PDB file of C-alpha atoms in Angstrom:
ATOM      1  CA  GLY A   1      -7.030  21.923  21.549  1.00  0.00           C
ATOM      2  CA  ASN A   2      -5.605  18.100  21.764  1.00  0.00           C
ATOM      3  CA  GLY A   3      -4.722  18.235  18.173  1.00  0.00           C
ATOM      4  CA  PHE A   4      -2.066  16.105  18.988  1.00  0.00           C
ATOM      5  CA  VAL A   5      -4.269  13.491  20.063  1.00  0.00           C
ATOM      6  CA  HIS A   6      -5.617  12.799  16.677  1.00  0.00           C
ATOM      7  CA  THR A   7      -2.581  12.492  14.584  1.00  0.00           C
ATOM      8  CA  ALA A   8      -1.824   9.322  17.296  1.00  0.00           C
ATOM      9  CA  ASN A   9       1.822   9.882  17.878  1.00  0.00           C
ATOM     10  CA  HIS A  10       3.278   9.114  14.325  1.00  0.00           C
ATOM     11  CA  GLY A  11       3.334  12.561  12.954  1.00  0.00           C
ATOM     12  CA  THR A  12       2.191  12.962   9.376  1.00  0.00           C
ATOM     13  CA  PRO A  13       1.243  10.012   6.932  1.00  0.00           C
ATOM     14  CA  ASP A  14       4.422  10.544   5.143  1.00  0.00           C
ATOM     15  CA  ARG A  15       6.612  10.256   8.652  1.00  0.00           C
ATOM     16  CA  ARG A  16       4.288   7.249   9.532  1.00  0.00           C
ATOM     17  CA  TRP A  17       4.748   5.137   6.190  1.00  0.00           C
ATOM     18  CA  SER A  18       8.534   6.016   6.433  1.00  0.00           C
ATOM     19  CA  LYS A  19       8.705   4.431   9.959  1.00  0.00           C
ATOM     20  CA  ILE A  20       6.406   1.616   8.590  1.00  0.00           C
ATOM     21  CA  LEU A  21       8.667   0.531   5.428  1.00  0.00           C
ATOM     22  CA  GLY A  22      11.715   1.242   7.930  1.00  0.00           C
ATOM     23  CA  GLU A  23      10.274  -1.491  10.178  1.00  0.00           C
ATOM     24  CA  TYR A  24       8.554  -4.024   8.226  1.00  0.00           C
ATOM     25  CA  LEU A  25      11.145  -4.256   5.368  1.00  0.00           C
ATOM     26  CA  SER A  26      14.098  -4.808   7.596  1.00  0.00           C
ATOM     27  CA  ARG A  27      12.308  -6.973   9.976  1.00  0.00           C
ATOM     28  CA  PHE A  28      11.379  -9.388   6.990  1.00  0.00           C
ATOM     29  CA  GLY A  29      14.897  -9.153   5.305  1.00  0.00           C
ATOM     30  CA  ILE A  30      13.448  -7.171   2.306  1.00  0.00           C
ATOM     31  CA  VAL A  31      16.200  -5.683   0.357  1.00  0.00           C
ATOM     32  CA  VAL A  32      15.176  -2.605  -1.533  1.00  0.00           C
ATOM     33  CA  PRO A  33      17.483  -1.578  -4.479  1.00  0.00           C
ATOM     34  CA  GLU A  34      18.725   1.705  -5.543  1.00  0.00           C
ATOM     35  CA  SER A  35      15.869   3.702  -7.266  1.00  0.00           C
ATOM     36  CA  PRO A  36      13.255   0.996  -6.801  1.00  0.00           C
ATOM     37  CA  ALA A  37      10.083   0.591  -9.206  1.00  0.00           C
ATOM     38  CA  VAL A  38       7.108   1.225  -6.555  1.00  0.00           C
ATOM     39  CA  LEU A  39       3.673   0.636  -7.680  1.00  0.00           C
ATOM     40  CA  ASP A  40       0.611   2.241  -5.515  1.00  0.00           C
ATOM     41  CA  ILE A  41      -2.859   0.502  -6.027  1.00  0.00           C
ATOM     42  CA  GLY A  42      -6.087   2.721  -5.393  1.00  0.00           C
ATOM     43  CA  CYS A  43      -3.212   5.458  -4.732  1.00  0.00           C
ATOM     44  CA  GLY A  44      -6.017   8.529  -4.753  1.00  0.00           C
ATOM     45  CA  ASN A  45      -4.300  11.808  -3.706  1.00  0.00           C
ATOM     46  CA  ASN A  46      -2.610   9.963  -0.706  1.00  0.00           C
ATOM     47  CA  ALA A  47      -0.154   9.285  -3.564  1.00  0.00           C
ATOM     48  CA  THR A  48       1.736  12.491  -2.343  1.00  0.00           C
ATOM     49  CA  TRP A  49       1.933  11.411   1.278  1.00  0.00           C
ATOM     50  CA  ASN A  50       3.499   7.849  -0.110  1.00  0.00           C
ATOM     51  CA  TYR A  51       5.902   9.461  -2.532  1.00  0.00           C
ATOM     52  CA  LEU A  52       7.266  11.571   0.625  1.00  0.00           C
ATOM     53  CA  ALA A  53       7.346   8.688   2.301  1.00  0.00           C
ATOM     54  CA  LEU A  54       9.409   6.738  -0.224  1.00  0.00           C
ATOM     55  CA  ILE A  55      11.784   9.655  -0.791  1.00  0.00           C
ATOM     56  CA  SER A  56      12.506   9.909   2.987  1.00  0.00           C
ATOM     57  CA  TYR A  57      13.109   6.093   3.408  1.00  0.00           C
ATOM     58  CA  LEU A  58      14.948   6.140   0.480  1.00  0.00           C
ATOM     59  CA  SER A  59      17.282   9.110   1.370  1.00  0.00           C
ATOM     60  CA  GLU A  60      17.791   7.900   4.801  1.00  0.00           C
ATOM     61  CA  ARG A  61      19.324   4.583   3.181  1.00  0.00           C
ATOM     62  CA  ALA A  62      20.854   6.409   0.171  1.00  0.00           C
ATOM     63  CA  LEU A  63      18.901   4.724  -2.354  1.00  0.00           C
ATOM     64  CA  GLY A  64      17.833   7.450  -4.648  1.00  0.00           C
ATOM     65  CA  PHE A  65      14.628   8.222  -5.939  1.00  0.00           C
ATOM     66  CA  PRO A  66      11.597   5.748  -6.575  1.00  0.00           C
ATOM     67  CA  GLN A  67      10.161   5.238 -10.189  1.00  0.00           C
ATOM     68  CA  TYR A  68       6.684   5.682  -8.569  1.00  0.00           C
ATOM     69  CA  VAL A  69       3.649   4.604 -10.437  1.00  0.00           C
ATOM     70  CA  GLY A  70       0.152   5.139  -9.030  1.00  0.00           C
ATOM     71  CA  VAL A  71      -3.047   3.448 -10.392  1.00  0.00           C
ATOM     72  CA  ASP A  72      -6.649   4.229  -9.461  1.00  0.00           C
ATOM     73  CA  MET A  73      -9.974   3.911 -11.468  1.00  0.00           C
ATOM     74  CA  TYR A  74     -10.238   7.350 -12.421  1.00  0.00           C
ATOM     75  CA  GLU A  75      -8.528  10.184 -13.516  1.00  0.00           C
ATOM     76  CA  GLU A  76     -10.042  12.620 -10.823  1.00  0.00           C
ATOM     77  CA  ALA A  77      -8.913  10.279  -7.824  1.00  0.00           C
ATOM     78  CA  PHE A  78      -5.496  11.366  -8.049  1.00  0.00           C
ATOM     79  CA  SER A  79      -5.702  14.829  -9.939  1.00  0.00           C
ATOM     80  CA  LYS A  80      -4.387  16.831  -7.234  1.00  0.00           C
ATOM     81  CA  ALA A  81      -1.168  14.461  -6.462  1.00  0.00           C
ATOM     82  CA  ARG A  82      -0.315  14.427 -10.315  1.00  0.00           C
ATOM     83  CA  GLU A  83      -0.388  18.083 -10.152  1.00  0.00           C
ATOM     84  CA  GLY A  84       2.052  18.253  -7.099  1.00  0.00           C
ATOM     85  CA  LEU A  85       4.102  15.171  -8.294  1.00  0.00           C
ATOM     86  CA  GLU A  86       4.473  16.538 -11.919  1.00  0.00           C
ATOM     87  CA  GLY A  87       7.668  15.015 -13.505  1.00  0.00           C
ATOM     88  CA  LEU A  88       8.193  12.611 -10.487  1.00  0.00           C
ATOM     89  CA  ALA A  89       5.620   9.943 -10.517  1.00  0.00           C
ATOM     90  CA  ILE A  90       3.679   8.441 -13.035  1.00  0.00           C
ATOM     91  CA  PHE A  91      -0.080   8.127 -12.600  1.00  0.00           C
ATOM     92  CA  ILE A  92      -2.453   5.499 -14.730  1.00  0.00           C
ATOM     93  CA  ALA A  93      -6.282   5.548 -14.641  1.00  0.00           C
ATOM     94  CA  CYS A  94      -7.098   1.790 -14.934  1.00  0.00           C
ATOM     95  CA  ASP A  95      -9.053  -1.206 -13.727  1.00  0.00           C
ATOM     96  CA  ALA A  96      -6.380  -2.911 -11.497  1.00  0.00           C
ATOM     97  CA  ARG A  97      -7.833  -6.336 -12.521  1.00  0.00           C
ATOM     98  CA  GLU A  98      -6.194  -5.169 -15.724  1.00  0.00           C
ATOM     99  CA  LEU A  99      -2.910  -3.673 -14.153  1.00  0.00           C
ATOM    100  CA  SER A 100      -0.571  -6.150 -16.446  1.00  0.00           C
ATOM    101  CA  ARG A 101      -1.878  -4.315 -19.413  1.00  0.00           C
ATOM    102  CA  HIS A 102      -0.967  -1.051 -18.106  1.00  0.00           C
ATOM    103  CA  VAL A 103       2.117  -1.161 -16.255  1.00  0.00           C
ATOM    104  CA  GLU A 104       5.089  -3.334 -17.215  1.00  0.00           C
ATOM    105  CA  GLY A 105       6.802  -4.224 -13.663  1.00  0.00           C
ATOM    106  CA  PRO A 106       8.788  -5.754 -11.893  1.00  0.00           C
ATOM    107  CA  PHE A 107       8.047  -3.608  -9.146  1.00  0.00           C
ATOM    108  CA  HIS A 108      10.046  -4.126  -6.056  1.00  0.00           C
ATOM    109  CA  LEU A 109       7.292  -2.622  -4.022  1.00  0.00           C
ATOM    110  CA  ILE A 110       3.653  -2.880  -4.407  1.00  0.00           C
ATOM    111  CA  LEU A 111       1.354  -0.784  -1.975  1.00  0.00           C
ATOM    112  CA  CYS A 112      -2.329  -0.987  -1.493  1.00  0.00           C
ATOM    113  CA  GLN A 113      -3.805   0.856   1.435  1.00  0.00           C
ATOM    114  CA  HIS A 114      -7.320   0.252   2.865  1.00  0.00           C
ATOM    115  CA  PRO A 115      -8.593  -2.041  -0.118  1.00  0.00           C
ATOM    116  CA  PRO A 116     -12.573  -2.062   0.531  1.00  0.00           C
ATOM    117  CA  LEU A 117     -13.481  -5.775   0.414  1.00  0.00           C
ATOM    118  CA  THR A 118     -16.178  -5.879   2.342  1.00  0.00           C
ATOM    119  CA  THR A 119     -18.376  -2.673   0.894  1.00  0.00           C
ATOM    120  CA  SER A 120     -19.809  -5.368  -1.801  1.00  0.00           C
ATOM    121  CA  LYS A 121     -20.549  -9.030  -2.045  1.00  0.00           C
ATOM    122  CA  GLU A 122     -18.105  -8.985  -4.979  1.00  0.00           C
ATOM    123  CA  GLY A 123     -15.206  -7.336  -2.912  1.00  0.00           C
ATOM    124  CA  PRO A 124     -13.150 -10.571  -2.571  1.00  0.00           C
ATOM    125  CA  ARG A 125     -13.707 -11.686  -5.747  1.00  0.00           C
ATOM    126  CA  ILE A 126     -12.817  -8.393  -7.443  1.00  0.00           C
ATOM    127  CA  TRP A 127      -9.497  -7.718  -4.932  1.00  0.00           C
ATOM    128  CA  GLN A 128      -8.355 -11.518  -5.568  1.00  0.00           C
ATOM    129  CA  ALA A 129      -8.374 -10.637  -9.219  1.00  0.00           C
ATOM    130  CA  VAL A 130      -6.354  -7.322  -8.388  1.00  0.00           C
ATOM    131  CA  PHE A 131      -3.983  -9.153  -6.228  1.00  0.00           C
ATOM    132  CA  GLU A 132      -3.444 -11.999  -8.660  1.00  0.00           C
ATOM    133  CA  GLU A 133      -2.119  -8.672 -11.041  1.00  0.00           C
ATOM    134  CA  ALA A 134      -0.167  -7.479  -8.494  1.00  0.00           C
ATOM    135  CA  ALA A 135       1.723 -10.813  -8.098  1.00  0.00           C
ATOM    136  CA  ARG A 136       2.106 -10.867 -11.882  1.00  0.00           C
ATOM    137  CA  VAL A 137       4.031  -7.654 -11.724  1.00  0.00           C
ATOM    138  CA  LEU A 138       5.815  -8.167  -8.351  1.00  0.00           C
ATOM    139  CA  ASP A 139       9.456  -8.803  -8.741  1.00  0.00           C
ATOM    140  CA  PRO A 140      10.814 -12.130  -7.142  1.00  0.00           C
ATOM    141  CA  GLU A 141      12.810 -10.248  -4.536  1.00  0.00           C
ATOM    142  CA  GLY A 142       9.960  -7.562  -3.795  1.00  0.00           C
ATOM    143  CA  CYS A 143       7.195  -7.132  -1.279  1.00  0.00           C
ATOM    144  CA  PHE A 144       3.408  -6.639  -1.614  1.00  0.00           C
ATOM    145  CA  VAL A 145       2.573  -4.362   1.470  1.00  0.00           C
ATOM    146  CA  LEU A 146      -1.311  -3.877   2.262  1.00  0.00           C
ATOM    147  CA  THR A 147      -2.985  -2.253   5.211  1.00  0.00           C
ATOM    148  CA  SER A 148      -6.671  -2.168   6.312  1.00  0.00           C
ATOM    149  CA  PHE A 149      -8.510   0.249   8.847  1.00  0.00           C
ATOM    150  CA  TRP A 150     -10.347  -2.957  10.428  1.00  0.00           C
ATOM    151  CA  VAL A 151     -10.315  -6.452  10.841  1.00  0.00           C
ATOM    152  CA  ASN A 152     -13.729  -7.135   8.626  1.00  0.00           C
ATOM    153  CA  ASP A 153     -11.601  -6.018   5.650  1.00  0.00           C
ATOM    154  CA  HIS A 154      -8.458  -7.433   6.868  1.00  0.00           C
ATOM    155  CA  ILE A 155      -8.966 -10.943   7.107  1.00  0.00           C
ATOM    156  CA  PRO A 156     -10.718 -11.201   3.705  1.00  0.00           C
ATOM    157  CA  ALA A 157      -7.743  -9.256   2.090  1.00  0.00           C
ATOM    158  CA  GLN A 158      -5.392 -11.950   3.744  1.00  0.00           C
ATOM    159  CA  VAL A 159      -7.249 -14.967   2.250  1.00  0.00           C
ATOM    160  CA  ALA A 160      -7.561 -13.031  -1.232  1.00  0.00           C
ATOM    161  CA  VAL A 161      -3.907 -12.196  -1.074  1.00  0.00           C
ATOM    162  CA  GLN A 162      -3.018 -15.974  -0.489  1.00  0.00           C
ATOM    163  CA  LYS A 163      -5.293 -17.273  -2.952  1.00  0.00           C
ATOM    164  CA  ALA A 164      -3.663 -15.152  -5.501  1.00  0.00           C
ATOM    165  CA  GLY A 165      -0.676 -16.938  -5.120  1.00  0.00           C
ATOM    166  CA  LEU A 166       1.327 -14.709  -2.785  1.00  0.00           C
ATOM    167  CA  GLU A 167       3.210 -15.879   0.505  1.00  0.00           C
ATOM    168  CA  ILE A 168       2.532 -14.123   3.933  1.00  0.00           C
ATOM    169  CA  LEU A 169       5.635 -12.713   5.639  1.00  0.00           C
ATOM    170  CA  TYR A 170       3.281 -11.170   8.516  1.00  0.00           C
ATOM    171  CA  SER A 171      -0.160  -9.971   8.935  1.00  0.00           C
ATOM    172  CA  GLY A 172      -1.390  -8.115  12.192  1.00  0.00           C
ATOM    173  CA  LYS A 173      -1.561  -4.951  13.969  1.00  0.00           C
ATOM    174  CA  ASN A 174       0.727  -2.130  12.582  1.00  0.00           C
ATOM    175  CA  ALA A 175       2.949  -0.702  15.185  1.00  0.00           C
ATOM    176  CA  TYR A 176       2.323   2.732  13.205  1.00  0.00           C
ATOM    177  CA  PRO A 177      -1.375   3.227  12.770  1.00  0.00           C
ATOM    178  CA  GLY A 178      -2.941   6.445  11.707  1.00  0.00           C
ATOM    179  CA  LYS A 179      -5.664   8.367  13.574  1.00  0.00           C
ATOM    180  CA  ILE A 180      -9.057   6.816  14.467  1.00  0.00           C
ATOM    181  CA  PHE A 181     -11.803   8.317  12.222  1.00  0.00           C
ATOM    182  CA  ASP A 182     -14.741   6.422  13.248  1.00  0.00           C
ATOM    183  CA  LYS A 183     -16.458   3.370  14.670  1.00  0.00           C
ATOM    184  CA  GLY A 184     -17.544  -0.094  12.705  1.00  0.00           C
ATOM    185  CA  SER A 185     -21.075  -1.328  12.998  1.00  0.00           C
ATOM    186  CA  ASP A 186     -19.592  -4.022  15.290  1.00  0.00           C
ATOM    187  CA  GLY A 187     -17.955  -1.245  17.509  1.00  0.00           C
ATOM    188  CA  GLU A 188     -14.484  -1.713  16.233  1.00  0.00           C
ATOM    189  CA  ASP A 189     -12.453   1.534  16.238  1.00  0.00           C
ATOM    190  CA  LEU A 190     -11.459   2.283  12.396  1.00  0.00           C
ATOM    191  CA  GLN A 191      -7.996   3.571  12.239  1.00  0.00           C
ATOM    192  CA  TYR A 192      -5.573   4.370   9.152  1.00  0.00           C
ATOM    193  CA  ASP A 193      -3.584   1.572   8.265  1.00  0.00           C
ATOM    194  CA  LYS A 194      -4.498  -0.347  11.521  1.00  0.00           C
ATOM    195  CA  TYR A 195      -3.677  -3.764  10.322  1.00  0.00           C
ATOM    196  CA  ILE A 196      -0.606  -4.535   7.982  1.00  0.00           C
ATOM    197  CA  LEU A 197       0.210  -7.251   5.945  1.00  0.00           C
ATOM    198  CA  LEU A 198       3.355  -8.008   3.708  1.00  0.00           C
ATOM    199  CA  ALA A 199       3.436 -10.786   1.103  1.00  0.00           C
ATOM    200  CA  ARG A 200       6.134 -11.987  -1.407  1.00  0.00           C
ATOM    201  CA  LYS A 201       6.461 -14.434  -4.192  1.00  0.00           C
ATOM    202  CA  PRO A 202       6.799 -17.821  -2.789  1.00  0.00           C
ATOM    203  CA  ARG A 203      10.420 -19.007  -3.252  1.00  0.00           C
ATOM    204  CA  SER A 204      10.522 -21.783  -5.555  1.00  0.00           C
TER     205      SER A 204
END
């Protein structure tokens, strides 16, 4: 069949994310240190792909292994990933609005894929609280990377990230999106990692 059409042309999720990090971090002068601490918010079982992406990104630059921490609301969300990455990654089930009670930081890289800002009225407020916690544990030289699969989530996410006190370096279409998996109520194609946002702590 036309299998390759579905994966767009950027390969498996780990290959795409390795490219995303390579492209955007260097474009905005983000320097990733050796063995960086990485926090993946709402990681789910996608954690496996993200971990592999980090391994590939870091090994290309001789930066060792990530100190990877994945968080999600429930143990079940990441049980497969935790099994596969045993001894390599740390997983914590917690409400991300209380992140700083569960993780130390500082993190050089914080990832947040497809936060559902518009599934409930409370969405923007809940996620702003999460982003405030992310800002708290982000390294002063670190980078916060968020992706959305449609503009309806991306615009409120951008607003919430700014309200959380982070400075936006870039927000727009991602050069390496995944496959289109549905159509939104307004006819927009829903696509994995369609939009991307990079933010950091403001320089004082």
